[in-house]
Amino acid sequence: MNYIISIDQSTSATKALLFDEQCKLKNRASVAHQQHYPQAGWVEHDAEEIFHNMVQAIRELLESEAANSQVSLDTFLTDNHFSLAITNQRETVVAWDKATGEPIYHALVWQDTRGTHYCQEWRKDAHLQQLVTEHAGLKIDPSFCGSKIRWILDNVKGARQKAEQGKLLVGTIDCWLVWKLTEGRVFATDYTNASRTMFFNIHTLTWDADILKAMDIPAAILPETRACDALYGETTVAGLFEQPIQIAGVLGDSHGALIGQMCFGAGTGKVTYGTGSSVMINIGEKAQKAPEGLVTSIGFTLQGKTYYAYEGNIYSTGATLKWLTDQVKLINSPVETEALANSVDSNGGVYCIPAFAGLGAPWWQDQVKAAIVGMTFNTTKAHIVRAAVESIAYQVTDLVKAMTSTTGISISELSADGGPTNNQFLMQMQADLLGADIVCTDVEDASALGAVVVNGFARKVWLQTDEVIRLKNITKRISPDATHDTTQAYAGWRQAVEHLIKQ
C-alpha cells in the first residue's frame, strides 16, 4: 500500500500522521516540545529538539501502525511504499552554521516580539512601508520573520560575520526540517512560508532585493524557494528507512488548512483554531491589496498556478486556554472550558483581551498587554473561563467582518478545523456572531491533510482538484441560532478592546 507521512510541526508539538492515498487518516503520533520564555516578549524553541521529536513521532507512528497490522516494523516498512509531506508553524526562524549544521541560537517563535524596535524604525520609512505592503502583501510587524532575522544578525555573537562569509543559513521550520532530513543536500522553502517573511515578493515569487537591503538582511543566507507541490529531495528519516523516501509537498500550516478544507475556489475560506488562529479567504489567481487590518499572502501554489488569499492572524486563541491551564491553574484542561462556559447564562460583563503577545489583525497593536476587564464581586471562575473562550470567537469575527465589509465578499459558511472545533459552545457562538454556518470535516488536522493533498499532486497521484474535493466529508454543520442575540456582547468586546488600546 502507498502511505503518506504528513508532518505537522506546530507551535506546541510535532505530529506525524499516516494517510492513505484516499486521504484517510490511519494513525497519528505526537511529541510535545518545550517552550522557552527567557524574558517578557521572548518566545523560543530548540530547533534540534524539534527535529529529534519529529523523528521520534514518525517512529512511534509507524510502530503503532505495524502493530495494528500485526507485523514487525521492518516488515511493515518493506511491504509498503511511503513518502513524506511537511506543514509547519510559520514565521518561526532558525539560524544554523552551514558547516556544522548546528543552530547558533534557539529558534525565534512567531509569537516573539523582541524585534519590535526594528519594526518601529522601519515604519518611519514610508517607502519601505510601501514596499512591504505592495511587494510582500504584509505589514511591518514583529510577528513576521524580518525583525527576528535582523535581531539574530545583530545580537548573536558571530552571526553577522558568518553571514558575510557564506557560513550561515537561515530559514523557517520547514526549511530546517528539509535540510536535516536530506542531510544538508536541500536548502529550500516553499512559497507560502516565504510569503510570511516580510521580504518575499508575492508577485515575482522571488526574494525582494530592495526590502532586504532596507532591512540589512543578506540574500545569501536565504533558501531556494519552490512551489508547494514540488519535490524536496529524499530522506531515510535518520536511518529509519533502509531506502530513501521522497519528500513531496511543503507548505505553511494555515495554507495547508486552506487546501485541507478544499478551498480551491475564489471566495471559499476557512478558520484554523490553534495556538493562535488564522482566517484565510481564497481570492483567486490575482493578488489584490488587502482590506485595512488584513494582509495578502500566497494561499498556495498548485499545478503551476499561484492562488492568493486575504489573511488575518490572531496571536492568542488556544494559547489563552493553555495559559488558564498552565500558568494561572484555573482549569486542569482546556476540555473543561465548554462545561464551565455553559454553567453561566452570560459572561457577566467580563471580557478577556488575550494580548499576551500584542494584538494581531485587524488591530495590529504589538505594544498592548493582555487584560481581563469588567469583573465585579459577582464574577466567578466560570465567567472568566467563558470570557476566555468567547475571546476566540470575537477575534475571528473581527477578521471576517474586516474581510467582508469593504470587499463585497459574502461568506455563507466557513470551514473550521483545529482542536477547539470540538467545543460546541465555541462553535455555536461563532456561528451566531458571524450569521453563517460553521462546517467541520472528519479530519481535525486539516493542515496535515493539506500537506497530503500537495504531496499527491507533486507525485502525480492526482491531476485535478475535483479528484480530491469529492473526498471531503462534512461531519458537523453548526447554523446560527436565531434565539441567540450576540449584538450587545460583541459591542462590549469592541468597546473593551478599543479602551485597552487607548490606555
Coordinates of C-alpha atoms in Angstrom, one line a residue:
M1 CA 0.0 0.0 0.0
N2 CA 1.1 3.6 -0.6
Y3 CA 1.2 5.7 2.5
I4 CA 1.9 9.4 3.1
I5 CA 3.5 10.5 6.3
S6 CA 2.3 14.1 7.0
I7 CA 4.4 16.1 9.4
D8 CA 2.5 18.8 11.2
Q9 CA 5.1 20.8 13.1
S10 CA 3.1 23.2 15.3
T11 CA 3.9 25.7 18.0
S12 CA 3.4 23.2 20.8
A13 CA 4.2 19.8 19.3
T14 CA 5.3 17.8 16.3
K15 CA 2.7 15.5 15.0
A16 CA 3.2 12.7 12.5
L17 CA 0.0 11.5 10.7
L18 CA -0.3 8.5 8.4
F19 CA -2.7 8.8 5.5
D20 CA -3.5 6.5 2.6
E21 CA -4.0 7.8 -1.0
Q22 CA -7.7 8.2 -0.4
C23 CA -6.8 10.9 2.2
K24 CA -8.0 8.6 5.0
L25 CA -6.2 9.1 8.3
K26 CA -4.8 5.7 9.5
N27 CA -2.8 6.6 12.6
R28 CA -1.1 9.5 14.4
A29 CA 1.6 10.3 17.0
S30 CA 2.6 13.5 18.7
V31 CA 5.6 14.7 20.7
A32 CA 5.5 18.0 22.5
H33 CA 8.5 20.3 22.8
Q34 CA 9.5 22.7 25.5
Q35 CA 8.6 26.4 25.3
H36 CA 11.3 28.8 26.4
Y37 CA 10.5 32.3 27.7
P38 CA 13.8 33.9 28.6
Q39 CA 12.2 37.3 29.3
A40 CA 9.0 39.2 28.7
G41 CA 8.0 39.1 25.0
W42 CA 10.6 36.5 24.1
V43 CA 9.5 33.0 22.9
E44 CA 12.0 30.4 21.8
H45 CA 12.1 26.7 20.7
D46 CA 15.0 24.3 20.5
A47 CA 15.3 23.5 16.8
E48 CA 17.3 20.4 17.4
E49 CA 14.7 19.1 19.9
I50 CA 12.0 19.7 17.2
F51 CA 13.9 17.6 14.7
H52 CA 14.5 14.8 17.1
N53 CA 10.9 14.9 18.2
M54 CA 9.8 14.7 14.5
V55 CA 11.9 11.5 14.0
Q56 CA 10.5 10.1 17.3
A57 CA 7.0 10.9 16.2
I58 CA 7.5 9.2 12.8
R59 CA 8.9 6.1 14.5
E60 CA 6.1 5.9 17.0
L61 CA 3.6 6.3 14.2
L62 CA 5.0 3.5 12.1
E63 CA 5.5 1.2 15.1
S64 CA 1.9 1.7 16.1
E65 CA 0.5 1.0 12.6
A66 CA 2.8 -2.0 12.2
A67 CA 1.3 -3.4 15.5
N68 CA -2.2 -2.7 14.2
S69 CA -1.3 -4.7 11.1
Q70 CA 0.2 -7.4 13.3
V71 CA 3.6 -7.4 11.6
S72 CA 7.0 -6.2 12.7
L73 CA 8.2 -2.7 11.9
D74 CA 10.7 -4.0 9.4
T75 CA 8.1 -6.0 7.6
F76 CA 5.7 -3.0 7.5
L77 CA 8.3 -0.7 6.1
T78 CA 9.4 -3.3 3.5
D79 CA 5.9 -4.3 2.3
N80 CA 4.6 -0.8 1.8
H81 CA 5.6 2.4 0.0
F82 CA 6.0 5.8 1.7
S83 CA 6.5 9.4 1.0
L84 CA 6.7 12.4 3.4
A85 CA 5.0 15.8 3.4
I86 CA 5.5 18.8 5.7
T87 CA 3.3 21.5 7.1
N88 CA 4.6 23.8 9.8
Q89 CA 4.3 26.8 12.2
R90 CA 5.1 29.8 10.1
E91 CA 7.4 32.8 10.7
T92 CA 9.4 30.9 13.3
V93 CA 13.1 31.5 12.4
V94 CA 16.1 29.1 12.7
A95 CA 19.7 30.1 12.0
W96 CA 22.4 27.5 11.8
D97 CA 26.0 27.0 10.9
K98 CA 26.3 25.7 7.3
A99 CA 29.4 23.6 8.1
T100 CA 28.4 22.0 11.4
G101 CA 24.6 22.0 10.9
E102 CA 24.2 23.3 14.5
P103 CA 21.8 26.1 15.3
I104 CA 23.6 29.2 16.5
Y105 CA 20.7 30.2 18.7
H106 CA 17.3 28.9 19.7
A107 CA 14.6 29.3 17.1
L108 CA 12.7 32.6 17.5
V109 CA 9.0 31.7 17.5
W110 CA 6.3 33.7 15.6
Q111 CA 5.0 34.9 18.9
D112 CA 8.3 36.5 19.8
T113 CA 8.3 40.3 19.9
R114 CA 11.9 41.2 20.5
G115 CA 12.2 42.7 17.1
T116 CA 9.6 45.4 17.9
H117 CA 12.2 48.2 17.9
Y118 CA 13.3 47.3 14.4
C119 CA 9.7 47.5 13.2
Q120 CA 9.2 50.8 14.9
E121 CA 12.2 52.2 13.0
W122 CA 11.2 50.6 9.7
R123 CA 7.7 52.1 10.0
K124 CA 9.2 55.6 9.9
D125 CA 10.4 54.8 6.4
A126 CA 7.3 55.5 4.2
H127 CA 9.0 54.0 1.1
L128 CA 9.8 50.7 3.0
Q129 CA 6.3 50.5 4.3
Q130 CA 5.0 50.9 0.8
L131 CA 7.4 48.2 -0.5
V132 CA 6.3 45.7 2.2
T133 CA 2.7 46.3 1.5
E134 CA 2.8 46.3 -2.3
H135 CA 5.5 43.7 -2.9
A136 CA 5.2 41.4 0.1
G137 CA 1.5 41.9 0.8
L138 CA 2.2 42.3 4.6
K139 CA 2.5 44.9 7.3
I140 CA 5.7 45.7 9.1
D141 CA 5.2 43.7 12.3
P142 CA 7.5 41.7 14.7
S143 CA 5.4 38.5 14.2
F144 CA 6.9 38.1 10.7
C145 CA 10.5 36.9 10.1
G146 CA 12.2 40.1 9.1
S147 CA 12.8 41.6 12.5
K148 CA 13.7 38.2 14.0
I149 CA 16.4 37.6 11.5
R150 CA 17.8 41.1 11.9
W151 CA 17.9 40.6 15.7
I152 CA 19.9 37.4 15.3
L153 CA 22.4 39.1 12.9
D154 CA 22.9 42.0 15.3
N155 CA 22.8 40.2 18.6
V156 CA 24.1 36.6 18.3
K157 CA 27.8 36.5 18.6
G158 CA 29.5 35.9 15.2
A159 CA 26.2 35.7 13.3
R160 CA 26.8 38.7 11.0
Q161 CA 30.3 37.6 10.3
K162 CA 29.2 34.1 9.4
A163 CA 26.6 35.6 7.1
E164 CA 29.2 37.7 5.3
Q165 CA 31.5 34.7 4.9
G166 CA 28.7 32.5 3.5
K167 CA 28.7 30.2 6.6
L168 CA 25.2 31.0 7.9
L169 CA 21.9 29.5 6.8
V170 CA 18.5 31.0 7.9
G171 CA 15.1 29.6 7.3
T172 CA 11.7 28.8 8.7
I173 CA 11.0 25.5 10.4
D174 CA 10.1 23.7 7.2
C175 CA 13.4 24.7 5.7
W176 CA 15.3 23.5 8.7
L177 CA 13.5 20.1 8.7
V178 CA 14.1 19.6 5.0
W179 CA 17.8 20.4 5.4
K180 CA 18.1 18.0 8.3
L181 CA 16.1 15.2 6.6
T182 CA 18.2 15.5 3.5
E183 CA 21.4 15.7 5.5
G184 CA 22.2 19.1 4.1
R185 CA 21.6 18.3 0.4
V186 CA 18.5 20.5 0.0
F187 CA 18.2 24.1 1.4
A188 CA 14.7 25.2 0.3
T189 CA 11.4 26.6 1.5
D190 CA 8.1 26.9 -0.2
Y191 CA 6.3 30.0 -1.5
T192 CA 3.7 30.1 1.3
N193 CA 6.3 30.1 4.1
A194 CA 8.4 32.6 2.2
S195 CA 5.4 34.9 1.8
R196 CA 5.3 35.3 5.6
T197 CA 8.8 36.8 5.9
M198 CA 8.2 40.4 5.0
F199 CA 10.8 40.3 2.2
F200 CA 9.3 37.9 -0.4
N201 CA 7.8 39.4 -3.5
I202 CA 4.5 37.6 -3.9
H203 CA 4.1 38.8 -7.5
T204 CA 7.5 37.7 -8.8
L205 CA 7.9 34.8 -6.4
T206 CA 11.4 35.9 -5.5
W207 CA 13.2 37.4 -2.5
D208 CA 12.8 41.2 -2.8
A209 CA 16.3 42.8 -3.1
D210 CA 15.0 46.3 -2.2
I211 CA 13.3 45.2 1.0
L212 CA 16.3 43.0 2.1
K213 CA 18.7 45.9 1.5
A214 CA 16.5 48.3 3.6
M215 CA 16.3 45.7 6.4
D216 CA 20.0 44.9 6.2
I217 CA 19.5 41.2 5.6
P218 CA 21.8 39.5 3.1
A219 CA 20.1 37.3 0.5
A220 CA 22.9 34.8 0.6
I221 CA 21.7 33.3 3.9
L222 CA 18.2 32.6 2.5
P223 CA 17.0 29.3 0.9
E224 CA 15.8 28.5 -2.6
T225 CA 12.1 28.8 -3.0
R226 CA 9.8 26.2 -4.6
A227 CA 6.2 25.5 -5.3
C228 CA 4.1 23.8 -2.6
D229 CA 3.6 20.8 -4.8
A230 CA 7.3 20.4 -5.6
L231 CA 9.8 17.6 -4.7
Y232 CA 12.1 18.5 -1.8
G233 CA 14.6 15.6 -2.0
E234 CA 14.8 12.2 -0.4
T235 CA 15.4 11.0 3.2
T236 CA 15.9 7.9 5.3
V237 CA 14.5 9.8 8.3
A238 CA 17.7 9.5 10.3
G239 CA 18.2 5.9 9.2
L240 CA 14.6 4.7 9.9
F241 CA 14.1 3.7 6.3
E242 CA 16.6 1.4 4.6
Q243 CA 15.9 3.0 1.2
P244 CA 15.3 6.8 0.9
I245 CA 11.7 8.0 0.5
Q246 CA 10.6 11.2 -1.3
I247 CA 9.8 14.5 0.5
A248 CA 7.0 15.8 -1.6
G249 CA 4.8 18.8 -0.7
V250 CA 5.7 21.6 1.8
L251 CA 3.5 24.5 2.9
G252 CA 2.7 26.6 6.0
D253 CA 0.1 25.3 8.4
S254 CA -2.6 27.8 7.6
H255 CA -2.2 27.3 3.9
G256 CA -2.3 23.6 4.5
A257 CA -5.6 24.0 6.2
L258 CA -6.9 26.1 3.3
I259 CA -6.2 23.1 1.0
G260 CA -7.2 20.6 3.6
Q261 CA -10.7 22.2 3.7
M262 CA -10.7 22.0 -0.1
C263 CA -10.9 25.8 -0.5
F264 CA -9.7 25.8 -4.1
G265 CA -12.1 28.4 -5.5
A266 CA -12.2 32.1 -5.1
G267 CA -14.4 33.2 -2.2
T268 CA -14.0 30.0 -0.2
G269 CA -12.5 30.3 3.2
K270 CA -11.5 28.7 6.5
V271 CA -10.6 29.4 10.1
T272 CA -7.9 27.3 11.8
Y273 CA -8.2 27.3 15.6
G274 CA -4.8 26.6 17.1
T275 CA -2.3 28.2 19.5
G276 CA -3.2 31.3 17.5
S277 CA -5.8 31.3 14.8
S278 CA -5.8 32.1 11.1
V279 CA -8.7 33.2 9.0
M280 CA -8.0 32.9 5.3
I281 CA -10.1 33.5 2.2
N282 CA -9.1 32.4 -1.3
I283 CA -9.2 35.4 -3.6
G284 CA -8.0 33.6 -6.8
E285 CA -5.0 34.0 -9.1
K286 CA -4.6 37.7 -8.9
A287 CA -3.0 39.4 -5.8
Q288 CA -5.1 42.2 -4.5
K289 CA -4.4 44.8 -1.8
A290 CA -5.9 43.5 1.4
P291 CA -8.6 45.5 3.3
E292 CA -7.5 47.6 6.2
G293 CA -6.1 45.5 9.0
L294 CA -5.5 42.4 6.9
V295 CA -2.7 41.1 4.7
T296 CA -2.4 39.4 1.3
S297 CA -0.5 36.1 1.3
I298 CA 0.2 33.4 -1.2
G299 CA -2.7 31.0 -0.4
F300 CA -0.9 28.1 -2.2
T301 CA 0.7 27.1 -5.5
L302 CA -0.7 24.1 -7.4
Q303 CA 0.0 22.7 -10.9
G304 CA 1.9 25.8 -11.9
K305 CA -0.7 28.3 -10.7
T306 CA -0.5 30.7 -7.7
Y307 CA -3.6 31.3 -5.7
Y308 CA -3.7 34.3 -3.3
A309 CA -5.5 34.8 -0.1
Y310 CA -6.6 37.5 2.3
E311 CA -5.5 36.6 5.8
G312 CA -5.8 37.7 9.3
N313 CA -3.8 36.2 12.2
I314 CA -4.8 36.1 15.8
Y315 CA -1.9 35.7 18.2
S316 CA -3.6 34.0 21.2
T317 CA -6.6 31.7 21.0
G318 CA -5.7 28.2 22.1
A319 CA -2.8 29.8 23.8
T320 CA -5.2 31.6 26.0
L321 CA -6.8 28.4 27.2
K322 CA -3.3 27.0 27.7
W323 CA -2.5 30.0 29.9
L324 CA -5.5 29.3 32.0
T325 CA -4.3 25.7 32.4
D326 CA -0.6 26.0 32.8
Q327 CA 0.1 29.5 34.2
V328 CA -2.8 30.5 36.4
K329 CA -4.1 26.9 37.1
L330 CA -7.7 28.0 36.8
I331 CA -8.6 24.7 35.0
N332 CA -6.9 21.4 34.7
S333 CA -7.5 21.0 30.9
P334 CA -9.0 23.1 28.1
V335 CA -11.6 20.3 27.8
E336 CA -13.2 21.7 30.9
T337 CA -14.0 25.1 29.3
E338 CA -17.2 24.1 27.5
A339 CA -19.0 22.9 30.6
L340 CA -17.8 26.0 32.6
A341 CA -18.9 28.4 29.9
N342 CA -22.3 26.8 29.7
S343 CA -22.7 26.9 33.5
V344 CA -23.4 30.6 33.5
D345 CA -26.0 32.5 31.4
S346 CA -23.6 35.1 30.2
N347 CA -20.1 36.4 30.6
G348 CA -21.4 38.7 33.3
G349 CA -19.9 41.7 31.6
V350 CA -16.4 40.2 31.8
Y351 CA -14.1 40.3 28.7
C352 CA -10.7 38.7 28.3
I353 CA -8.5 40.5 25.8
P354 CA -5.7 38.0 25.3
A355 CA -2.9 40.3 24.1
F356 CA -0.2 38.2 25.6
A357 CA 2.0 38.9 22.5
G358 CA 0.2 42.1 21.5
L359 CA -2.9 42.2 19.3
G360 CA -2.7 40.9 15.7
A361 CA -5.1 41.5 12.8
P362 CA -7.1 43.6 12.4
W363 CA -5.8 45.7 15.3
W364 CA -2.0 45.4 14.8
Q365 CA -1.1 46.7 18.3
D366 CA 2.1 45.0 19.3
Q367 CA 2.5 47.1 22.5
V368 CA -0.8 46.3 24.1
K369 CA -0.8 43.9 27.0
A370 CA -3.4 41.3 27.9
A371 CA -6.3 42.2 30.3
I372 CA -9.4 40.9 31.9
V373 CA -12.0 43.7 32.3
G374 CA -15.4 44.1 33.7
M375 CA -15.0 42.0 36.9
T376 CA -17.1 42.6 40.0
F377 CA -17.7 40.7 43.3
N378 CA -20.2 38.6 41.4
T379 CA -17.6 37.3 38.9
T380 CA -16.8 33.6 39.2
K381 CA -14.2 31.3 37.7
A382 CA -16.9 30.3 35.2
H383 CA -17.3 33.9 34.0
I384 CA -13.5 34.3 33.5
V385 CA -13.3 31.0 31.6
R386 CA -16.3 31.8 29.5
A387 CA -14.8 35.2 28.7
A388 CA -11.6 33.5 27.6
V389 CA -13.5 31.1 25.3
E390 CA -15.6 34.0 23.9
S391 CA -12.5 36.0 23.1
I392 CA -11.6 33.3 20.5
A393 CA -15.0 33.8 18.7
Y394 CA -14.8 37.6 19.0
Q395 CA -11.4 37.8 17.4
V396 CA -12.4 35.5 14.5
T397 CA -15.4 37.7 14.0
D398 CA -13.3 40.8 13.9
L399 CA -11.3 39.3 11.0
V400 CA -14.3 38.0 9.0
K401 CA -16.0 41.4 9.3
A402 CA -12.9 43.2 8.1
M403 CA -12.7 40.8 5.1
T404 CA -16.3 41.2 4.1
S405 CA -17.2 44.8 4.9
T406 CA -15.3 46.5 2.1
T407 CA -14.6 43.8 -0.4
G408 CA -18.0 42.6 -1.4
I409 CA -17.1 39.1 -0.4
S410 CA -20.0 37.2 1.1
I411 CA -19.5 34.2 3.3
S412 CA -22.4 31.9 3.9
E413 CA -20.3 29.3 5.5
L414 CA -16.8 29.0 7.0
S415 CA -14.9 25.7 7.1
A416 CA -13.3 25.2 10.5
D417 CA -10.5 23.0 11.8
G418 CA -8.3 22.5 14.9
G419 CA -8.9 21.1 18.3
P420 CA -11.3 23.8 19.6
T421 CA -13.9 22.8 16.9
N422 CA -14.8 20.1 19.4
N423 CA -16.0 22.8 21.8
Q424 CA -19.7 23.1 20.9
F425 CA -20.2 26.3 22.9
L426 CA -17.4 28.0 20.9
M427 CA -18.7 26.7 17.6
Q428 CA -22.3 27.8 18.3
M429 CA -21.2 31.2 19.4
Q430 CA -19.0 31.6 16.3
A431 CA -21.9 30.8 14.0
D432 CA -24.2 33.2 15.9
L433 CA -21.7 36.1 15.7
L434 CA -21.0 35.6 12.0
G435 CA -24.5 34.8 11.0
A436 CA -23.0 32.0 8.9
D437 CA -22.7 28.2 9.1
I438 CA -19.6 26.7 10.6
V439 CA -18.6 23.5 8.7
C440 CA -16.3 20.8 10.2
T441 CA -15.0 17.7 8.5
D442 CA -13.9 14.3 9.7
V443 CA -10.3 15.4 9.7
E444 CA -9.5 17.6 12.7
D445 CA -5.9 18.1 11.4
A446 CA -6.7 20.0 8.1
S447 CA -3.2 21.4 7.8
A448 CA -1.8 17.8 7.7
L449 CA -4.4 16.8 5.2
G450 CA -3.5 19.8 3.0
A451 CA 0.1 18.6 3.0
V452 CA -1.1 15.2 1.9
V453 CA -3.0 16.8 -1.0
V454 CA 0.0 18.7 -2.3
N455 CA 2.1 15.6 -1.8
G456 CA -0.3 13.7 -4.1
F457 CA -0.1 16.4 -6.7
A458 CA 3.7 16.5 -6.5
R459 CA 3.8 12.8 -7.2
K460 CA 1.1 12.9 -9.9
V461 CA -1.4 10.8 -7.8
W462 CA -4.0 13.5 -8.6
L463 CA -4.1 15.7 -11.7
Q464 CA -7.4 17.7 -11.0
T465 CA -8.7 19.3 -7.8
D466 CA -12.1 17.7 -8.4
E467 CA -10.4 14.3 -7.6
V468 CA -9.7 15.4 -4.0
I469 CA -12.7 17.7 -3.4
R470 CA -15.0 14.6 -3.6
L471 CA -13.0 13.1 -0.7
K472 CA -14.2 15.9 1.7
N473 CA -16.6 14.5 4.3
I474 CA -18.6 17.1 6.3
T475 CA -19.3 15.7 9.8
K476 CA -20.8 18.7 11.5
R477 CA -22.6 21.8 10.4
I478 CA -23.4 24.5 13.1
S479 CA -26.0 27.0 12.0
P480 CA -26.8 30.4 13.7
D481 CA -29.4 30.2 16.4
A482 CA -32.0 32.9 15.9
T483 CA -32.8 33.0 19.6
H484 CA -29.2 34.0 20.4
D485 CA -28.7 37.8 20.2
T486 CA -24.9 38.4 20.3
T487 CA -25.1 42.1 19.2
Q488 CA -24.7 43.6 22.7
A489 CA -22.0 41.1 23.7
Y490 CA -19.9 41.8 20.6
A491 CA -20.3 45.6 21.1
G492 CA -19.0 45.1 24.6
W493 CA -16.0 43.3 23.2
R494 CA -15.2 46.0 20.7
Q495 CA -15.5 48.7 23.4
A496 CA -13.2 46.7 25.7
V497 CA -10.5 46.3 23.1
E498 CA -10.7 50.0 22.0
H499 CA -10.4 51.1 25.6
L500 CA -7.4 49.0 26.2
I501 CA -5.6 50.3 23.1
K502 CA -6.2 53.9 24.2
Q503 CA -4.6 53.4 27.6

